[in-house]
């Protein structure tokens, strides 16, 4: 039995939960999980979107626009991190004595309702690995539940609900959100220099990951990553390592480049236990597939069932997602916004059989660009031609005096284009049959890829 925390008591006796920002990628899957567990769920958002429509079809009431009346009847009001304290629904909850919980705290409470929580953490690859593990368990009829940071094409959703005690949970380190969770199994993919506006130092970041994986009884850790090795070196959890190096418990051997991704053998302590053929490109996805294999294999899924599920995996939404083809030009989109992710994505594009790689990159947050612009520039050198948009501010003000032009000026023939219609035209004019156009970034740059395909 899991040890409940003080904040979990806010759910005692609650039957109706109202969720502010319910249409967001973090809130909508949590709403579905709660609804499946028997709660009455309502919510609000500022505009209609695909997730709002999906929630309504399930029977969840969603209000567009936020006002005090929306929370009527709720026993608990949940809100996403982006919702300010002065939001009228948060204000109304406080005035009426209705408890409130931030999304990460509520999801943390939910993790303590399941006996087998798989928490996937790391700087890069969380969405892909959460999606892979979920797909394997889903296709093996294990009835998993899942909260994913991107859309899983197999079910066309950020969420899976099933009749089991397994919850696969993407676990984000930003502002220590994942420390609200209670993982039984943890997966630590890698540790890189991100979110240092919050963590300040790499030591603080590593300590946060260490706290998370120490809560689990078993940790699957990337043994090829020096920082990961340091973090798991003395944790109380059982540690299972994976990587390319054959000194790991699980290793990938005999890599062969295929049309859509790598094929490889899975070795456990030197013995071949399976063979995987991926349909997502890049060596980073070999590691993602390898650890997904390891987790599910040790849960009792047959190696061939794992291989079949991974062969059907074509990526999570916005993770090297193929949008379409126009006049022999392939158009794809990727969420990459950190130099390591950018380099992995562009290297993956290079591994495939395309002519030129033409990229439109949308830098995300001034603090990240100020810290990582040299790495971003270096990663973008892997492309044949580069366009950039202005930096997405998100929650920040540009006190850093940093601009996309600071990246463009250090690249040959790079340009900054602010208008999406103009950017789509620039990309289309630059590409020739056999090339790939890749939109890349954490904002809404994917709209440009769709414009290109839709306009032909």
Coordinates of N, CA and C in Angstrom, one line a residue, residues 15-196:
X15 N -16.4 14.3 -5.3 CA -17.0 13.6 -6.4 C -17.0 14.4 -7.7
X16 N -16.9 15.7 -7.6 CA -16.9 16.6 -8.8 C -15.6 17.4 -8.8
X17 N -14.8 17.3 -9.8 CA -13.6 18.1 -10.0 C -13.7 19.0 -11.2
X18 N -13.5 20.3 -11.0 CA -13.5 21.2 -12.1 C -12.0 21.6 -12.5
X19 N -11.7 21.6 -13.8 CA -10.3 21.7 -14.2 C -10.2 23.0 -15.1
X20 N -9.4 23.9 -14.7 CA -9.2 25.2 -15.4 C -8.1 24.9 -16.4
X21 N -8.3 25.2 -17.7 CA -7.3 24.9 -18.7 C -7.4 23.5 -19.2
X22 N -8.6 22.9 -19.2 CA -8.8 21.5 -19.4 C -8.4 21.0 -20.8
X23 N -8.4 21.9 -21.8 CA -8.0 21.6 -23.1 C -6.6 21.5 -23.4
X24 N -5.7 21.8 -22.4 CA -4.3 21.7 -22.6 C -3.8 20.3 -22.7
X25 N -2.6 20.1 -23.2 CA -2.0 18.7 -23.4 C -1.7 18.1 -22.1
X26 N -1.5 18.8 -21.0 CA -1.3 18.2 -19.7 C -2.5 17.9 -18.9
X27 N -3.5 18.8 -19.1 CA -4.8 18.7 -18.3 C -5.7 17.7 -19.0
X28 N -5.8 17.7 -20.3 CA -6.9 16.8 -20.9 C -6.7 15.3 -20.6
X29 N -5.5 14.8 -20.7 CA -5.3 13.4 -20.3 C -5.6 13.1 -18.9
X30 N -5.3 14.0 -18.0 CA -5.6 13.8 -16.6 C -7.1 13.9 -16.4
X31 N -7.8 14.7 -17.1 CA -9.3 14.8 -17.0 C -9.9 13.4 -17.4
X32 N -9.3 12.8 -18.5 CA -9.8 11.5 -18.9 C -9.6 10.4 -17.9
X33 N -8.4 10.4 -17.3 CA -8.1 9.4 -16.2 C -9.1 9.6 -15.1
X34 N -9.3 10.8 -14.6 CA -10.2 11.0 -13.5 C -11.7 10.6 -13.9
X35 N -12.1 11.0 -15.1 CA -13.4 10.6 -15.5 C -13.6 9.1 -15.6
X36 N -12.5 8.4 -16.0 CA -12.6 6.9 -16.1 C -12.6 6.3 -14.7
X37 N -12.1 7.0 -13.7 CA -12.1 6.6 -12.3 C -13.4 6.9 -11.6
X38 N -14.4 7.5 -12.3 CA -15.7 7.7 -11.8 C -16.0 9.1 -11.2
X39 N -15.1 10.0 -11.4 CA -15.3 11.4 -10.9 C -16.2 12.1 -12.0
X40 N -17.1 13.0 -11.5 CA -17.7 14.0 -12.3 C -16.7 15.1 -12.7
X41 N -16.4 15.3 -13.9 CA -15.4 16.2 -14.3 C -16.0 17.3 -15.2
X42 N -15.7 18.5 -14.9 CA -16.1 19.7 -15.7 C -14.8 20.5 -15.9
X43 N -14.8 21.4 -16.9 CA -13.6 22.2 -17.1 C -13.9 23.4 -17.9
X44 N -12.9 24.2 -18.0 CA -13.0 25.5 -18.9 C -11.7 25.7 -19.6
X45 N -11.8 26.4 -20.7 CA -10.6 26.8 -21.4 C -10.9 28.1 -22.2
X46 N -9.9 28.7 -22.7 CA -10.1 30.0 -23.4 C -10.6 29.9 -24.8
X47 N -10.4 28.8 -25.4 CA -10.9 28.6 -26.8 C -11.1 27.1 -27.1
X48 N -11.9 26.9 -28.1 CA -12.2 25.5 -28.6 C -10.9 24.9 -29.2
X49 N -10.7 23.6 -29.0 CA -9.7 22.9 -29.7 C -10.0 21.4 -29.8
X50 N -9.2 20.6 -30.4 CA -9.5 19.2 -30.6 C -9.7 18.5 -29.3
X51 N -8.9 18.8 -28.3 CA -9.0 18.1 -27.0 C -10.4 18.4 -26.4
X52 N -10.8 19.7 -26.4 CA -12.1 20.1 -25.9 C -13.2 19.3 -26.5
X53 N -13.1 19.2 -27.8 CA -14.2 18.4 -28.6 C -14.2 16.9 -28.1
X54 N -13.0 16.3 -28.0 CA -12.9 14.9 -27.5 C -13.5 14.8 -26.1
X55 N -13.2 15.7 -25.2 CA -13.7 15.6 -23.9 C -15.2 15.7 -23.8
X56 N -15.8 16.6 -24.6 CA -17.2 16.7 -24.7 C -17.9 15.4 -25.2
X57 N -17.3 14.8 -26.2 CA -17.8 13.5 -26.7 C -17.8 12.4 -25.6
X58 N -16.9 12.5 -24.7 CA -16.9 11.5 -23.6 C -17.9 11.8 -22.6
X59 N -18.5 13.0 -22.6 CA -19.5 13.4 -21.6 C -19.1 14.4 -20.6
X60 N -17.9 15.0 -20.8 CA -17.4 16.0 -19.9 C -17.8 17.4 -20.3
X61 N -18.4 18.2 -19.4 CA -18.8 19.5 -19.8 C -17.6 20.5 -19.8
X62 N -17.4 21.2 -20.9 CA -16.3 22.1 -21.0 C -16.9 23.5 -21.4
X63 N -16.6 24.5 -20.5 CA -17.0 25.9 -20.8 C -15.9 26.6 -21.5
X64 N -16.3 27.4 -22.5 CA -15.3 28.3 -23.2 C -15.4 29.7 -22.6
X65 N -14.3 30.2 -22.1 CA -14.4 31.4 -21.3 C -14.4 31.0 -19.8
X66 N -13.8 31.8 -18.9 CA -13.7 31.5 -17.5 C -14.4 32.5 -16.6
X67 N -15.3 32.0 -15.8 CA -16.0 32.8 -14.9 C -16.4 32.0 -13.7
X68 N -16.8 32.8 -12.6 CA -17.0 32.1 -11.3 C -18.1 31.1 -11.4
X69 N -19.1 31.3 -12.3 CA -20.3 30.3 -12.3 C -19.8 29.0 -12.8
X70 N -18.7 28.9 -13.5 CA -18.3 27.6 -14.1 C -18.0 26.5 -13.0
X71 N -17.6 27.0 -11.8 CA -17.2 26.0 -10.8 C -18.3 25.5 -9.9
X72 N -19.5 25.9 -10.2 CA -20.7 25.5 -9.4 C -20.7 24.0 -9.2
X73 N -20.9 23.6 -8.0 CA -21.0 22.2 -7.6 C -19.7 21.4 -7.4
X74 N -18.6 22.1 -7.8 CA -17.3 21.4 -7.7 C -16.8 21.2 -6.2
X75 N -16.2 20.1 -5.9 CA -15.6 19.9 -4.6 C -14.2 20.1 -4.6
X76 N -13.6 20.3 -5.8 CA -12.1 20.5 -5.9 C -12.0 21.2 -7.3
X77 N -11.1 22.3 -7.3 CA -10.8 23.0 -8.5 C -9.3 22.7 -8.8
X78 N -9.0 22.2 -10.0 CA -7.6 22.0 -10.4 C -7.3 23.0 -11.5
X79 N -6.0 23.3 -11.6 CA -5.6 24.3 -12.5 C -4.2 24.0 -13.1
X80 N -3.9 24.3 -14.3 CA -2.6 24.1 -14.9 C -1.6 25.2 -14.4
X81 N -0.3 25.0 -14.6 CA 0.7 25.9 -14.1 C 0.6 27.3 -14.8
X82 N 0.0 27.3 -16.0 CA -0.1 28.5 -16.7 C -1.3 29.4 -16.3
X83 N -2.1 28.9 -15.4 CA -3.3 29.7 -14.9 C -2.9 30.6 -13.7
X84 N -3.0 31.9 -13.9 CA -2.6 32.8 -12.8 C -3.5 32.8 -11.6
X85 N -3.0 33.3 -10.5 CA -3.8 33.3 -9.2 C -5.1 34.1 -9.3
X86 N -5.0 35.2 -10.2 CA -6.1 36.1 -10.3 C -7.2 35.6 -11.3
X87 N -7.0 34.4 -11.8 CA -8.0 33.8 -12.7 C -9.4 33.8 -12.0
X88 N -10.5 34.2 -12.6 CA -11.8 34.3 -11.9 C -12.2 33.0 -11.3
X89 N -11.9 31.9 -11.9 CA -12.4 30.6 -11.3 C -11.5 30.2 -10.1
X90 N -10.2 30.5 -10.1 CA -9.4 30.3 -8.9 C -9.8 31.2 -7.7
X91 N -10.1 32.5 -8.1 CA -10.6 33.5 -7.1 C -11.9 33.0 -6.5
X92 N -12.9 32.5 -7.3 CA -14.2 32.1 -6.9 C -14.0 30.9 -5.9
X93 N -13.1 30.0 -6.3 CA -12.8 28.8 -5.4 C -12.4 29.2 -4.1
X94 N -11.4 30.2 -4.0 CA -10.9 30.7 -2.7 C -12.0 31.3 -1.9
X95 N -12.8 32.1 -2.6 CA -13.9 32.9 -1.9 C -14.9 31.9 -1.3
X96 N -15.1 30.8 -2.0 CA -16.2 29.8 -1.6 C -15.6 28.7 -0.8
X97 N -14.3 28.8 -0.4 CA -13.7 27.7 0.4 C -13.6 26.4 -0.3
X98 N -13.5 26.4 -1.6 CA -13.3 25.1 -2.4 C -11.8 24.9 -2.5
X99 N -11.3 23.7 -2.1 CA -9.9 23.4 -2.2 C -9.4 23.5 -3.7
X100 N -8.2 23.9 -3.9 CA -7.6 23.9 -5.2 C -6.3 23.1 -5.3
X101 N -6.0 22.5 -6.4 CA -4.7 21.8 -6.6 C -4.1 22.1 -8.0
X102 N -2.8 22.3 -8.0 CA -2.1 22.4 -9.3 C -2.1 21.1 -10.0
X103 N -2.0 21.1 -11.3 CA -2.1 19.9 -12.1 C -1.1 18.8 -11.6
X104 N 0.2 19.1 -11.4 CA 1.2 18.1 -11.0 C 0.8 17.5 -9.7
X105 N 0.3 18.3 -8.7 CA -0.1 17.7 -7.4 C -1.3 16.8 -7.6
X106 N -2.2 17.1 -8.4 CA -3.4 16.2 -8.6 C -3.0 14.9 -9.3
X107 N -2.1 15.1 -10.3 CA -1.6 13.8 -11.0 C -0.8 13.0 -10.0
X108 N -0.1 13.7 -9.1 CA 0.7 12.9 -8.1 C -0.2 12.1 -7.2
X109 N -1.4 12.7 -6.8 CA -2.3 12.0 -6.0 C -2.9 10.8 -6.8
X110 N -3.1 11.0 -8.1 CA -3.6 9.9 -8.9 C -2.7 8.8 -9.0
X111 N -1.3 9.1 -9.0 CA -0.4 8.0 -9.1 C -0.4 7.1 -7.9
X112 N -0.9 7.6 -6.8 CA -1.0 6.8 -5.6 C -2.3 5.9 -5.5
X113 N -3.0 6.0 -6.6 CA -4.2 5.1 -6.7 C -3.9 3.9 -7.6
X114 N -2.7 3.8 -8.1 CA -2.3 2.6 -8.9 C -1.2 1.9 -8.3
X115 N -1.2 0.6 -8.5 CA -0.2 -0.3 -7.8 C 1.1 -0.4 -8.7
X116 N 1.0 0.0 -10.0 CA 2.2 -0.2 -10.8 C 2.3 1.0 -11.7
X117 N 3.0 2.1 -11.2 CA 3.2 3.3 -11.9 C 4.6 3.3 -12.5
X118 N 4.6 3.5 -13.8 CA 5.9 3.6 -14.5 C 6.1 5.0 -14.9
X119 N 7.1 5.6 -14.2 CA 7.4 7.0 -14.3 C 8.6 7.2 -15.3
X120 N 8.3 7.8 -16.4 CA 9.4 8.0 -17.4 C 9.9 9.5 -17.3
X121 N 11.2 9.6 -17.0 CA 11.8 10.9 -16.8 C 13.1 11.0 -17.6
X122 N 13.6 12.2 -17.7 CA 14.8 12.5 -18.4 C 14.7 13.8 -19.2
X123 N 15.7 14.4 -19.6 CA 15.7 15.7 -20.3 C 15.1 15.5 -21.7
X124 N 15.4 14.4 -22.4 CA 15.0 14.2 -23.8 C 14.3 12.8 -23.9
X125 N 13.3 12.7 -24.7 CA 12.7 11.4 -25.1 C 11.6 10.9 -24.2
X126 N 11.1 11.7 -23.2 CA 10.1 11.2 -22.3 C 8.8 10.8 -23.1
X127 N 8.4 11.7 -24.0 CA 7.1 11.4 -24.7 C 7.3 10.2 -25.6
X128 N 8.4 10.0 -26.2 CA 8.6 8.9 -27.1 C 8.6 7.6 -26.3
X129 N 9.3 7.5 -25.2 CA 9.4 6.3 -24.4 C 8.0 6.0 -23.7
X130 N 7.4 7.0 -23.2 CA 6.1 6.8 -22.6 C 5.1 6.2 -23.6
X131 N 5.2 6.8 -24.9 CA 4.3 6.3 -25.9 C 4.7 4.9 -26.3
X132 N 6.0 4.6 -26.5 CA 6.4 3.2 -26.8 C 5.9 2.2 -25.8
X133 N 6.2 2.4 -24.5 CA 5.8 1.5 -23.5 C 4.2 1.3 -23.5
X134 N 3.5 2.4 -23.6 CA 2.1 2.3 -23.7 C 1.6 1.5 -24.8
X135 N 2.2 1.7 -26.0 CA 1.7 1.0 -27.2 C 2.0 -0.5 -27.0
X136 N 3.1 -0.9 -26.5 CA 3.5 -2.3 -26.3 C 2.4 -2.9 -25.4
X137 N 2.2 -2.3 -24.2 CA 1.2 -2.8 -23.3 C -0.2 -2.9 -23.8
X138 N -0.6 -1.8 -24.5 CA -1.9 -1.7 -25.1 C -2.2 -2.9 -26.1
X139 N -1.2 -3.1 -27.0 CA -1.4 -4.1 -28.0 C -1.2 -5.5 -27.5
X140 N -0.6 -5.6 -26.3 CA -0.6 -6.9 -25.7 C -1.8 -7.1 -24.7
X141 N -2.7 -6.3 -24.8 CA -4.0 -6.3 -24.1 C -3.7 -6.3 -22.6
X142 N -2.8 -5.5 -22.2 CA -2.5 -5.4 -20.7 C -3.4 -4.3 -20.1
X143 N -4.2 -3.6 -20.9 CA -5.2 -2.6 -20.3 C -4.5 -1.5 -19.6
X144 N -3.4 -0.9 -20.1 CA -2.7 0.1 -19.4 C -3.5 1.4 -19.3
X145 N -3.2 2.2 -18.3 CA -3.6 3.6 -18.3 C -2.3 4.5 -18.6
X146 N -2.5 5.6 -19.2 CA -1.3 6.4 -19.6 C -1.6 7.9 -19.7
X147 N -0.7 8.7 -19.2 CA -0.7 10.1 -19.4 C 0.6 10.5 -20.2
X148 N 0.4 11.0 -21.4 CA 1.5 11.2 -22.4 C 1.5 12.7 -22.8
X149 N 2.7 13.2 -22.9 CA 2.9 14.6 -23.3 C 2.7 14.9 -24.8
X150 N 2.5 13.8 -25.6 CA 2.2 14.0 -27.0 C 1.1 13.0 -27.4
X151 N 0.6 13.2 -28.6 CA -0.5 12.3 -29.0 C 0.1 11.0 -29.5
X152 N -0.5 9.9 -29.0 CA -0.1 8.5 -29.5 C -1.0 8.2 -30.7
X153 N -0.4 8.1 -31.9 CA -1.2 7.9 -33.1 C -2.1 6.6 -33.0
X154 N -1.7 5.6 -32.4 CA -2.4 4.4 -32.3 C -3.8 4.6 -31.7
X155 N -4.0 5.5 -30.8 CA -5.3 5.8 -30.2 C -5.7 7.2 -30.4
X156 N -4.9 8.0 -31.1 CA -5.2 9.4 -31.5 C -5.6 10.2 -30.2
X157 N -4.7 10.0 -29.2 CA -5.0 10.6 -27.9 C -3.7 10.8 -27.1
X158 N -3.8 11.8 -26.1 CA -2.7 12.0 -25.2 C -2.9 11.0 -24.0
X159 N -3.9 10.2 -24.0 CA -4.3 9.4 -22.8 C -4.8 8.1 -23.3
X160 N -4.5 7.1 -22.4 CA -5.1 5.7 -22.5 C -5.7 5.4 -21.2
X161 N -6.9 4.9 -21.2 CA -7.5 4.4 -20.0 C -7.8 2.9 -20.1
X162 N -7.5 2.1 -19.1 CA -7.7 0.7 -19.2 C -8.1 0.1 -17.8
X163 N -8.4 -1.1 -17.8 CA -8.8 -1.8 -16.6 C -7.7 -2.6 -15.9
X164 N -6.7 -1.8 -15.5 CA -5.5 -2.5 -14.9 C -5.0 -1.5 -13.8
X165 N -4.0 -2.0 -13.1 CA -3.3 -1.2 -12.0 C -2.0 -0.5 -12.6
X166 N -1.8 -0.6 -13.9 CA -0.6 0.0 -14.5 C -1.0 1.4 -15.0
X167 N -0.2 2.4 -14.6 CA -0.3 3.8 -15.1 C 1.1 4.1 -15.6
X168 N 1.2 4.4 -16.9 CA 2.5 4.9 -17.6 C 2.4 6.4 -17.6
X169 N 3.3 7.0 -16.9 CA 3.2 8.5 -16.7 C 4.5 9.2 -17.1
X170 N 4.3 10.1 -18.1 CA 5.4 11.0 -18.5 C 5.7 11.9 -17.3
X171 N 6.9 12.0 -16.8 CA 7.3 12.6 -15.6 C 8.3 13.7 -15.8
X172 N 7.8 15.0 -15.8 CA 8.6 16.1 -16.2 C 9.3 16.8 -15.0
X173 N 10.5 17.1 -15.1 CA 11.3 17.6 -14.0 C 11.1 19.1 -13.8
X174 N 10.5 19.8 -14.8 CA 10.4 21.3 -14.6 C 9.7 21.7 -13.4
X175 N 10.3 22.7 -12.6 CA 9.8 23.1 -11.3 C 9.6 22.0 -10.4
X176 N 10.3 20.9 -10.6 CA 10.2 19.7 -9.7 C 8.8 19.1 -9.7
X177 N 8.1 19.2 -10.8 CA 6.7 18.7 -10.9 C 6.7 17.2 -10.5
X178 N 7.6 16.4 -11.0 CA 7.6 15.0 -10.9 C 7.8 14.5 -9.5
X179 N 8.2 15.4 -8.6 CA 8.4 15.0 -7.2 C 7.1 14.8 -6.5
X180 N 6.0 15.3 -7.1 CA 4.6 15.0 -6.6 C 4.2 13.5 -6.8
X181 N 4.9 12.8 -7.8 CA 4.5 11.5 -8.2 C 5.0 10.4 -7.3
X182 N 4.4 9.2 -7.4 CA 4.9 8.1 -6.7 C 5.1 6.9 -7.6
X183 N 6.3 6.8 -8.3 CA 6.6 5.8 -9.2 C 6.9 4.5 -8.6
X184 N 6.5 3.4 -9.1 CA 6.9 2.0 -8.7 C 8.1 1.6 -9.5
X185 N 8.1 1.9 -10.8 CA 9.2 1.7 -11.7 C 9.6 3.0 -12.3
X186 N 10.8 3.4 -12.4 CA 11.2 4.6 -13.0 C 12.1 4.3 -14.2
X187 N 12.1 5.2 -15.1 CA 13.0 5.1 -16.3 C 13.7 6.5 -16.4
X188 N 15.0 6.4 -16.3 CA 15.8 7.7 -16.4 C 16.6 7.6 -17.7
X189 N 16.2 8.5 -18.7 CA 16.7 8.4 -20.0 C 18.0 9.1 -20.2
X190 N 18.2 10.3 -19.6 CA 19.4 11.1 -19.8 C 19.2 12.4 -18.9
X191 N 20.3 13.1 -18.7 CA 20.3 14.3 -18.0 C 21.1 15.4 -18.8
X192 N 20.5 16.5 -19.1 CA 21.1 17.5 -19.9 C 20.8 18.9 -19.3
X193 N 21.5 19.9 -19.8 CA 21.4 21.2 -19.2 C 20.2 22.0 -19.7
X194 N 19.0 21.6 -19.1 CA 17.8 22.3 -19.4 C 17.1 22.8 -18.1
X195 N 16.2 23.8 -18.3 CA 15.5 24.3 -17.1 C 16.4 24.9 -16.0
X196 N 17.6 25.4 -16.5 CA 18.5 25.9 -15.5 C 18.0 27.3 -15.0

